[in-house]
Amino acid sequence: TTTALTTASLQGSRNARGIGGTEIPTGAGSGRRTAALSATATAAAASTAAASAAAASGPKGGGLATKAAVATRLSSSRLLFGAARFRSGALLFGACRFRSGASGRRVAGTASVSQAEVEVWAARIAALPPELIEQETLEDIGRLRLGRQKGVYNPKSSSLRRAYDCSASLVGGVLSHRDPLPDLDHHVGPRGDPVPEVALAGRSNAGKSSLLNAMTGLKPGPGSASVSARPGWTRSVQLFEMAEADSGEAVLLLADLPGYGPLPNTPPKERTAWARLTRHYLKRARRLRSVFVLIESSLGVTADDHAFMDALDELQRPFHVIMTKADLLPPAELAASNVLVRADASRHESYAGGDVPMCSSRSGAGVQELWGRLKLGVELTAAGVDLAALEAG
């Protein structure tokens, strides 16, 4: 009896905490299932005790009573642990899927995003006239399988979309605005010239490090760049050499910059230090050709993004825009978000123009195409092609 009740209480305690101690809210239905589970455990314990008492009542029929007791214990164990497996599999993992899946990530997928910001951007998407959405953008979204797809996220199909086209090697870093920038002139391309340098910038948890890892064909987590769901994980300027996977020839240097914007539980002193470090790098990086500002598809260009773009205007640093987390919105809403992001970025003088590529590090959609565009831009620049004039024409 004690064992059965203890097991039931442990299962109930684990179910209340959730996986890894995470608090998971339970509704009225789950409360009824918990009560039913407790009643089942109590009834099973009573039946086990009755069978044990019958077995001890006398020598006659003792074998039959013992078999009945064993059968009752086995039945109660199957029922108890079967219900526990149902709760942990269907209820707990189902709640985790809701919180981290497509429907949950749209609102709470980024720890530094407020509900008000998401609602404001959703209202702008809903108010956009459909005729302003280009058919070419919708075709690209369909071809690359961007946007939130129907059904549950499939890791297998996601892994098939990942391609090992390049490698990333950490070659330098800057920890403070007082530190000098590393001399990386010895990193040269196939022509013998120093490879160009670009930077990834964006709000905290916009997916900068995850995108860098995804371009090397890896999942967002394991890779050259350290990632975390906690905002403010990247606290220094990290420089990576991006090379061709087959030949090993260096293509470009990519700087992963600290994020900006709201950082919960981060002292203002640290946020100021990261901002000064970012400005120190942007001001003194003599080989920096362009900055790629990452914008979340379900959030759009926020006030923090506009402030950063204003700083790029002041420093006269040209920038492009990349939309990340393209799996959070349905295809039609993603196309509308693309139109609005491009319009907001065009308000800034340093915006280099062109279309806005979209990708998802989680599903791998659009990442391989993004790397191809980066490589093409480097090749055209090395050949002396004016990309600004080419895009304007």
PDB file of C-alpha atoms in Angstrom, residues 5-215:
ATOM      1  CA  LEU A   5       0.668   5.535  -2.831  1.00  0.00           C
ATOM      2  CA  THR A   6       4.262   6.787  -2.809  1.00  0.00           C
ATOM      3  CA  THR A   7       4.578   6.035  -6.520  1.00  0.00           C
ATOM      4  CA  ALA A   8       1.330   7.882  -7.218  1.00  0.00           C
ATOM      5  CA  SER A   9       2.439  10.932  -5.231  1.00  0.00           C
ATOM      6  CA  LEU A  10       5.821  11.007  -6.987  1.00  0.00           C
ATOM      7  CA  GLN A  11       4.146  10.802 -10.393  1.00  0.00           C
ATOM      8  CA  GLY A  12       1.724  13.562  -9.441  1.00  0.00           C
ATOM      9  CA  SER A  13       4.577  15.759  -8.160  1.00  0.00           C
ATOM     10  CA  ARG A  14       6.590  15.208 -11.346  1.00  0.00           C
ATOM     11  CA  ASN A  15       3.571  15.973 -13.510  1.00  0.00           C
ATOM     12  CA  ALA A  16       2.892  19.209 -11.622  1.00  0.00           C
ATOM     13  CA  ARG A  17       6.464  20.416 -12.054  1.00  0.00           C
ATOM     14  CA  GLY A  18       6.783  19.387 -15.683  1.00  0.00           C
ATOM     15  CA  ILE A  19       9.936  18.456 -17.527  1.00  0.00           C
ATOM     16  CA  GLY A  20      13.101  19.790 -15.922  1.00  0.00           C
ATOM     17  CA  GLY A  21      11.195  21.473 -13.116  1.00  0.00           C
ATOM     18  CA  THR A  22       9.304  23.772 -15.501  1.00  0.00           C
ATOM     19  CA  GLU A  23       5.966  24.965 -14.194  1.00  0.00           C
ATOM     20  CA  ILE A  24       3.266  23.896 -16.649  1.00  0.00           C
ATOM     21  CA  PRO A  25      -0.274  25.215 -16.089  1.00  0.00           C
ATOM     22  CA  THR A  26      -2.932  22.546 -15.889  1.00  0.00           C
ATOM     23  CA  GLY A  27      -6.581  23.118 -16.704  1.00  0.00           C
ATOM     24  CA  ALA A  28      -9.809  21.636 -15.403  1.00  0.00           C
ATOM     25  CA  GLY A  29      -9.455  18.511 -17.564  1.00  0.00           C
ATOM     26  CA  SER A  30      -5.999  17.724 -16.242  1.00  0.00           C
ATOM     27  CA  GLY A  31      -7.247  18.242 -12.687  1.00  0.00           C
ATOM     28  CA  ARG A  32      -9.984  15.644 -13.255  1.00  0.00           C
ATOM     29  CA  ARG A  33      -7.426  13.215 -14.647  1.00  0.00           C
ATOM     30  CA  THR A  34      -5.201  13.785 -11.604  1.00  0.00           C
ATOM     31  CA  ALA A  35      -8.122  13.059  -9.268  1.00  0.00           C
ATOM     32  CA  ALA A  36      -8.990   9.934 -11.238  1.00  0.00           C
ATOM     33  CA  LEU A  37      -5.374   8.787 -11.087  1.00  0.00           C
ATOM     34  CA  SER A  38      -5.258   9.262  -7.309  1.00  0.00           C
ATOM     35  CA  ALA A  39      -8.565   7.392  -6.877  1.00  0.00           C
ATOM     36  CA  THR A  40      -7.247   4.564  -9.051  1.00  0.00           C
ATOM     37  CA  ALA A  41      -4.074   4.301  -6.977  1.00  0.00           C
ATOM     38  CA  THR A  42      -6.080   4.253  -3.732  1.00  0.00           C
ATOM     39  CA  ALA A  43      -8.432   1.550  -5.060  1.00  0.00           C
ATOM     40  CA  ALA A  44      -5.506  -0.518  -6.308  1.00  0.00           C
ATOM     41  CA  ALA A  45      -3.794  -0.252  -2.937  1.00  0.00           C
ATOM     42  CA  ALA A  46      -6.990  -1.334  -1.139  1.00  0.00           C
ATOM     43  CA  SER A  47      -7.391  -4.296  -3.485  1.00  0.00           C
ATOM     44  CA  THR A  48      -3.783  -5.310  -2.917  1.00  0.00           C
ATOM     45  CA  ALA A  49      -4.242  -5.126   0.854  1.00  0.00           C
ATOM     46  CA  ALA A  50      -7.430  -7.208   0.670  1.00  0.00           C
ATOM     47  CA  ALA A  51      -5.749  -9.861  -1.431  1.00  0.00           C
ATOM     48  CA  SER A  52      -2.798  -9.986   0.952  1.00  0.00           C
ATOM     49  CA  ALA A  53      -5.179 -10.410   3.914  1.00  0.00           C
ATOM     50  CA  ALA A  54      -6.981 -13.247   2.132  1.00  0.00           C
ATOM     51  CA  ALA A  55      -3.670 -14.950   1.463  1.00  0.00           C
ATOM     52  CA  ALA A  56      -2.802 -14.832   5.154  1.00  0.00           C
ATOM     53  CA  SER A  57      -6.218 -16.098   6.327  1.00  0.00           C
ATOM     54  CA  GLY A  58      -5.345 -19.781   6.201  1.00  0.00           C
ATOM     55  CA  PRO A  59      -3.425 -22.545   4.487  1.00  0.00           C
ATOM     56  CA  LYS A  60      -6.424 -23.619   2.392  1.00  0.00           C
ATOM     57  CA  GLY A  61      -6.756 -21.545  -0.737  1.00  0.00           C
ATOM     58  CA  GLY A  62      -3.486 -19.816   0.112  1.00  0.00           C
ATOM     59  CA  GLY A  63      -2.047 -20.507  -3.321  1.00  0.00           C
ATOM     60  CA  LEU A  64      -5.127 -19.117  -5.024  1.00  0.00           C
ATOM     61  CA  ALA A  65      -5.150 -16.063  -2.773  1.00  0.00           C
ATOM     62  CA  THR A  66      -1.452 -15.480  -3.454  1.00  0.00           C
ATOM     63  CA  LYS A  67      -2.019 -15.650  -7.203  1.00  0.00           C
ATOM     64  CA  ALA A  68      -4.903 -13.219  -6.852  1.00  0.00           C
ATOM     65  CA  ALA A  69      -2.695 -10.844  -4.885  1.00  0.00           C
ATOM     66  CA  VAL A  70       0.075 -10.983  -7.493  1.00  0.00           C
ATOM     67  CA  ALA A  71      -2.437 -10.473 -10.308  1.00  0.00           C
ATOM     68  CA  THR A  72      -3.964  -7.510  -8.499  1.00  0.00           C
ATOM     69  CA  ARG A  73      -0.546  -5.907  -7.930  1.00  0.00           C
ATOM     70  CA  LEU A  74       0.408  -6.379 -11.573  1.00  0.00           C
ATOM     71  CA  SER A  75      -2.920  -4.976 -12.731  1.00  0.00           C
ATOM     72  CA  SER A  76      -2.607  -1.965 -10.450  1.00  0.00           C
ATOM     73  CA  SER A  77       0.971  -1.360 -11.623  1.00  0.00           C
ATOM     74  CA  ARG A  78      -0.014  -1.453 -15.286  1.00  0.00           C
ATOM     75  CA  LEU A  79      -2.932   0.846 -14.659  1.00  0.00           C
ATOM     76  CA  LEU A  80      -0.974   3.257 -12.507  1.00  0.00           C
ATOM     77  CA  PHE A  81       2.127   3.534 -14.680  1.00  0.00           C
ATOM     78  CA  GLY A  82       0.038   3.420 -17.836  1.00  0.00           C
ATOM     79  CA  ALA A  83      -1.863   6.482 -16.656  1.00  0.00           C
ATOM     80  CA  ALA A  84       1.426   8.104 -15.652  1.00  0.00           C
ATOM     81  CA  ARG A  85       2.822   7.477 -19.122  1.00  0.00           C
ATOM     82  CA  PHE A  86      -0.309   8.944 -20.649  1.00  0.00           C
ATOM     83  CA  ARG A  87       0.072  12.091 -18.570  1.00  0.00           C
ATOM     84  CA  SER A  88       3.791  12.505 -19.224  1.00  0.00           C
ATOM     85  CA  GLY A  89       3.484  11.723 -22.925  1.00  0.00           C
ATOM     86  CA  ALA A  90       0.231  13.332 -23.984  1.00  0.00           C
ATOM     87  CA  LEU A  91      -0.263  16.048 -21.404  1.00  0.00           C
ATOM     88  CA  LEU A  92       3.194  17.208 -20.396  1.00  0.00           C
ATOM     89  CA  PHE A  93       4.940  16.883 -23.745  1.00  0.00           C
ATOM     90  CA  GLY A  94       1.830  18.259 -25.413  1.00  0.00           C
ATOM     91  CA  ALA A  95       2.034  21.362 -23.214  1.00  0.00           C
ATOM     92  CA  CYS A  96       5.720  21.724 -24.071  1.00  0.00           C
ATOM     93  CA  ARG A  97       4.908  21.469 -27.774  1.00  0.00           C
ATOM     94  CA  PHE A  98       2.303  24.185 -27.405  1.00  0.00           C
ATOM     95  CA  ARG A  99       4.709  26.500 -25.608  1.00  0.00           C
ATOM     96  CA  SER A 100       7.642  25.948 -27.953  1.00  0.00           C
ATOM     97  CA  GLY A 101       5.802  24.993 -31.151  1.00  0.00           C
ATOM     98  CA  ALA A 102       4.343  27.097 -33.914  1.00  0.00           C
ATOM     99  CA  SER A 103       1.360  28.438 -32.012  1.00  0.00           C
ATOM    100  CA  GLY A 104       3.317  29.165 -28.859  1.00  0.00           C
ATOM    101  CA  ARG A 105       6.487  30.540 -30.435  1.00  0.00           C
ATOM    102  CA  ARG A 106       4.615  33.300 -32.202  1.00  0.00           C
ATOM    103  CA  VAL A 107       3.875  34.976 -28.877  1.00  0.00           C
ATOM    104  CA  ALA A 108       6.486  33.647 -26.479  1.00  0.00           C
ATOM    105  CA  GLY A 109       9.268  32.352 -28.712  1.00  0.00           C
ATOM    106  CA  THR A 110      11.645  35.147 -27.758  1.00  0.00           C
ATOM    107  CA  ALA A 111      12.334  35.991 -24.161  1.00  0.00           C
ATOM    108  CA  SER A 112      13.010  39.669 -24.907  1.00  0.00           C
ATOM    109  CA  VAL A 113       9.777  40.252 -26.878  1.00  0.00           C
ATOM    110  CA  SER A 114       6.742  41.777 -25.242  1.00  0.00           C
ATOM    111  CA  GLN A 115       3.202  40.827 -26.124  1.00  0.00           C
ATOM    112  CA  ALA A 116       2.428  44.438 -27.021  1.00  0.00           C
ATOM    113  CA  GLU A 117       5.160  44.502 -29.690  1.00  0.00           C
ATOM    114  CA  VAL A 118       3.865  41.306 -31.275  1.00  0.00           C
ATOM    115  CA  GLU A 119       0.294  42.623 -31.339  1.00  0.00           C
ATOM    116  CA  VAL A 120       1.341  45.945 -32.887  1.00  0.00           C
ATOM    117  CA  TRP A 121       3.164  44.177 -35.708  1.00  0.00           C
ATOM    118  CA  ALA A 122       0.292  41.737 -36.233  1.00  0.00           C
ATOM    119  CA  ALA A 123      -2.090  44.694 -36.575  1.00  0.00           C
ATOM    120  CA  ARG A 124       0.146  46.279 -39.222  1.00  0.00           C
ATOM    121  CA  ILE A 125       0.238  43.001 -41.155  1.00  0.00           C
ATOM    122  CA  ALA A 126      -3.543  42.707 -41.034  1.00  0.00           C
ATOM    123  CA  ALA A 127      -3.983  46.300 -42.244  1.00  0.00           C
ATOM    124  CA  LEU A 128      -1.651  45.934 -45.253  1.00  0.00           C
ATOM    125  CA  PRO A 129      -3.583  45.942 -48.559  1.00  0.00           C
ATOM    126  CA  PRO A 130      -3.072  42.598 -50.363  1.00  0.00           C
ATOM    127  CA  GLU A 131      -2.212  44.320 -53.642  1.00  0.00           C
ATOM    128  CA  LEU A 132       1.037  45.614 -52.101  1.00  0.00           C
ATOM    129  CA  ILE A 133       2.376  42.071 -51.695  1.00  0.00           C
ATOM    130  CA  GLU A 134       4.525  41.082 -54.664  1.00  0.00           C
ATOM    131  CA  GLN A 135       3.735  37.798 -56.366  1.00  0.00           C
ATOM    132  CA  GLU A 136       7.443  37.054 -56.634  1.00  0.00           C
ATOM    133  CA  THR A 137       7.756  37.157 -52.850  1.00  0.00           C
ATOM    134  CA  LEU A 138       4.910  34.664 -52.457  1.00  0.00           C
ATOM    135  CA  GLU A 139       6.528  32.397 -55.044  1.00  0.00           C
ATOM    136  CA  ASP A 140       9.863  32.502 -53.201  1.00  0.00           C
ATOM    137  CA  ILE A 141       8.128  31.627 -49.927  1.00  0.00           C
ATOM    138  CA  GLY A 142       6.455  28.647 -51.553  1.00  0.00           C
ATOM    139  CA  ARG A 143       9.603  27.486 -53.355  1.00  0.00           C
ATOM    140  CA  LEU A 144      11.760  27.625 -50.228  1.00  0.00           C
ATOM    141  CA  ARG A 145       8.986  26.232 -47.995  1.00  0.00           C
ATOM    142  CA  LEU A 146       9.139  29.269 -45.758  1.00  0.00           C
ATOM    143  CA  GLY A 147       6.386  30.255 -43.372  1.00  0.00           C
ATOM    144  CA  ARG A 148       4.595  28.222 -40.756  1.00  0.00           C
ATOM    145  CA  GLN A 149       3.634  24.893 -42.291  1.00  0.00           C
ATOM    146  CA  LYS A 150       0.648  22.764 -41.293  1.00  0.00           C
ATOM    147  CA  GLY A 151       1.273  19.869 -38.935  1.00  0.00           C
ATOM    148  CA  VAL A 152       3.881  19.209 -36.280  1.00  0.00           C
ATOM    149  CA  TYR A 153       7.503  20.268 -36.757  1.00  0.00           C
ATOM    150  CA  ASN A 154       9.410  17.391 -38.371  1.00  0.00           C
ATOM    151  CA  PRO A 155      13.107  17.247 -37.383  1.00  0.00           C
ATOM    152  CA  LYS A 156      13.856  14.704 -40.123  1.00  0.00           C
ATOM    153  CA  SER A 157      12.648  16.901 -42.974  1.00  0.00           C
ATOM    154  CA  SER A 158      14.458  19.819 -41.365  1.00  0.00           C
ATOM    155  CA  SER A 159      17.741  17.906 -41.335  1.00  0.00           C
ATOM    156  CA  LEU A 160      17.310  17.079 -45.026  1.00  0.00           C
ATOM    157  CA  ARG A 161      17.195  20.801 -45.824  1.00  0.00           C
ATOM    158  CA  ARG A 162      20.509  21.451 -44.075  1.00  0.00           C
ATOM    159  CA  ALA A 163      23.542  21.496 -46.333  1.00  0.00           C
ATOM    160  CA  TYR A 164      27.210  21.526 -45.391  1.00  0.00           C
ATOM    161  CA  ASP A 165      28.250  24.271 -47.813  1.00  0.00           C
ATOM    162  CA  CYS A 166      30.647  26.186 -45.585  1.00  0.00           C
ATOM    163  CA  SER A 167      32.612  25.945 -42.376  1.00  0.00           C
ATOM    164  CA  ALA A 168      33.049  28.493 -39.591  1.00  0.00           C
ATOM    165  CA  SER A 169      36.205  28.870 -37.524  1.00  0.00           C
ATOM    166  CA  LEU A 170      36.606  31.300 -34.650  1.00  0.00           C
ATOM    167  CA  VAL A 171      39.659  33.419 -35.497  1.00  0.00           C
ATOM    168  CA  GLY A 172      39.385  36.426 -33.183  1.00  0.00           C
ATOM    169  CA  GLY A 173      37.330  38.406 -30.731  1.00  0.00           C
ATOM    170  CA  VAL A 174      36.956  41.695 -28.905  1.00  0.00           C
ATOM    171  CA  LEU A 175      35.889  41.706 -25.254  1.00  0.00           C
ATOM    172  CA  SER A 176      35.842  45.411 -24.424  1.00  0.00           C
ATOM    173  CA  HIS A 177      35.676  48.797 -26.131  1.00  0.00           C
ATOM    174  CA  ARG A 178      39.166  49.407 -24.749  1.00  0.00           C
ATOM    175  CA  ASP A 179      40.645  46.477 -26.660  1.00  0.00           C
ATOM    176  CA  PRO A 180      42.199  46.899 -30.119  1.00  0.00           C
ATOM    177  CA  LEU A 181      40.611  45.046 -33.001  1.00  0.00           C
ATOM    178  CA  PRO A 182      42.532  41.941 -34.110  1.00  0.00           C
ATOM    179  CA  ASP A 183      44.652  42.112 -37.263  1.00  0.00           C
ATOM    180  CA  LEU A 184      43.221  39.522 -39.640  1.00  0.00           C
ATOM    181  CA  ASP A 185      44.887  40.580 -42.891  1.00  0.00           C
ATOM    182  CA  HIS A 186      46.459  37.142 -43.238  1.00  0.00           C
ATOM    183  CA  HIS A 187      43.016  35.680 -44.005  1.00  0.00           C
ATOM    184  CA  VAL A 188      43.018  35.833 -47.788  1.00  0.00           C
ATOM    185  CA  GLY A 189      40.784  34.466 -50.521  1.00  0.00           C
ATOM    186  CA  PRO A 190      41.652  32.501 -53.664  1.00  0.00           C
ATOM    187  CA  ARG A 191      42.910  35.667 -55.390  1.00  0.00           C
ATOM    188  CA  GLY A 192      45.350  36.377 -52.567  1.00  0.00           C
ATOM    189  CA  ASP A 193      43.460  39.473 -51.396  1.00  0.00           C
ATOM    190  CA  PRO A 194      42.169  39.853 -47.816  1.00  0.00           C
ATOM    191  CA  VAL A 195      38.642  38.503 -47.622  1.00  0.00           C
ATOM    192  CA  PRO A 196      35.888  41.052 -46.922  1.00  0.00           C
ATOM    193  CA  GLU A 197      34.334  41.374 -43.499  1.00  0.00           C
ATOM    194  CA  VAL A 198      30.625  41.548 -42.712  1.00  0.00           C
ATOM    195  CA  ALA A 199      28.760  41.698 -39.408  1.00  0.00           C
ATOM    196  CA  LEU A 200      25.567  40.162 -38.022  1.00  0.00           C
ATOM    197  CA  ALA A 201      23.594  42.494 -35.756  1.00  0.00           C
ATOM    198  CA  GLY A 202      20.127  42.478 -34.255  1.00  0.00           C
ATOM    199  CA  ARG A 203      18.062  42.445 -31.104  1.00  0.00           C
ATOM    200  CA  SER A 204      18.842  39.931 -28.408  1.00  0.00           C
ATOM    201  CA  ASN A 205      17.591  36.489 -29.415  1.00  0.00           C
ATOM    202  CA  ALA A 206      17.003  37.575 -33.009  1.00  0.00           C
ATOM    203  CA  GLY A 207      18.942  34.468 -34.080  1.00  0.00           C
ATOM    204  CA  LYS A 208      22.394  35.788 -35.023  1.00  0.00           C
ATOM    205  CA  SER A 209      24.490  32.932 -33.631  1.00  0.00           C
ATOM    206  CA  SER A 210      21.856  30.375 -34.640  1.00  0.00           C
ATOM    207  CA  LEU A 211      21.982  31.626 -38.233  1.00  0.00           C
ATOM    208  CA  LEU A 212      25.763  31.381 -38.272  1.00  0.00           C
ATOM    209  CA  ASN A 213      25.568  27.754 -37.119  1.00  0.00           C
ATOM    210  CA  ALA A 214      22.763  26.981 -39.569  1.00  0.00           C
ATOM    211  CA  MET A 215      24.824  28.210 -42.521  1.00  0.00           C
TER     212      MET A 215
END
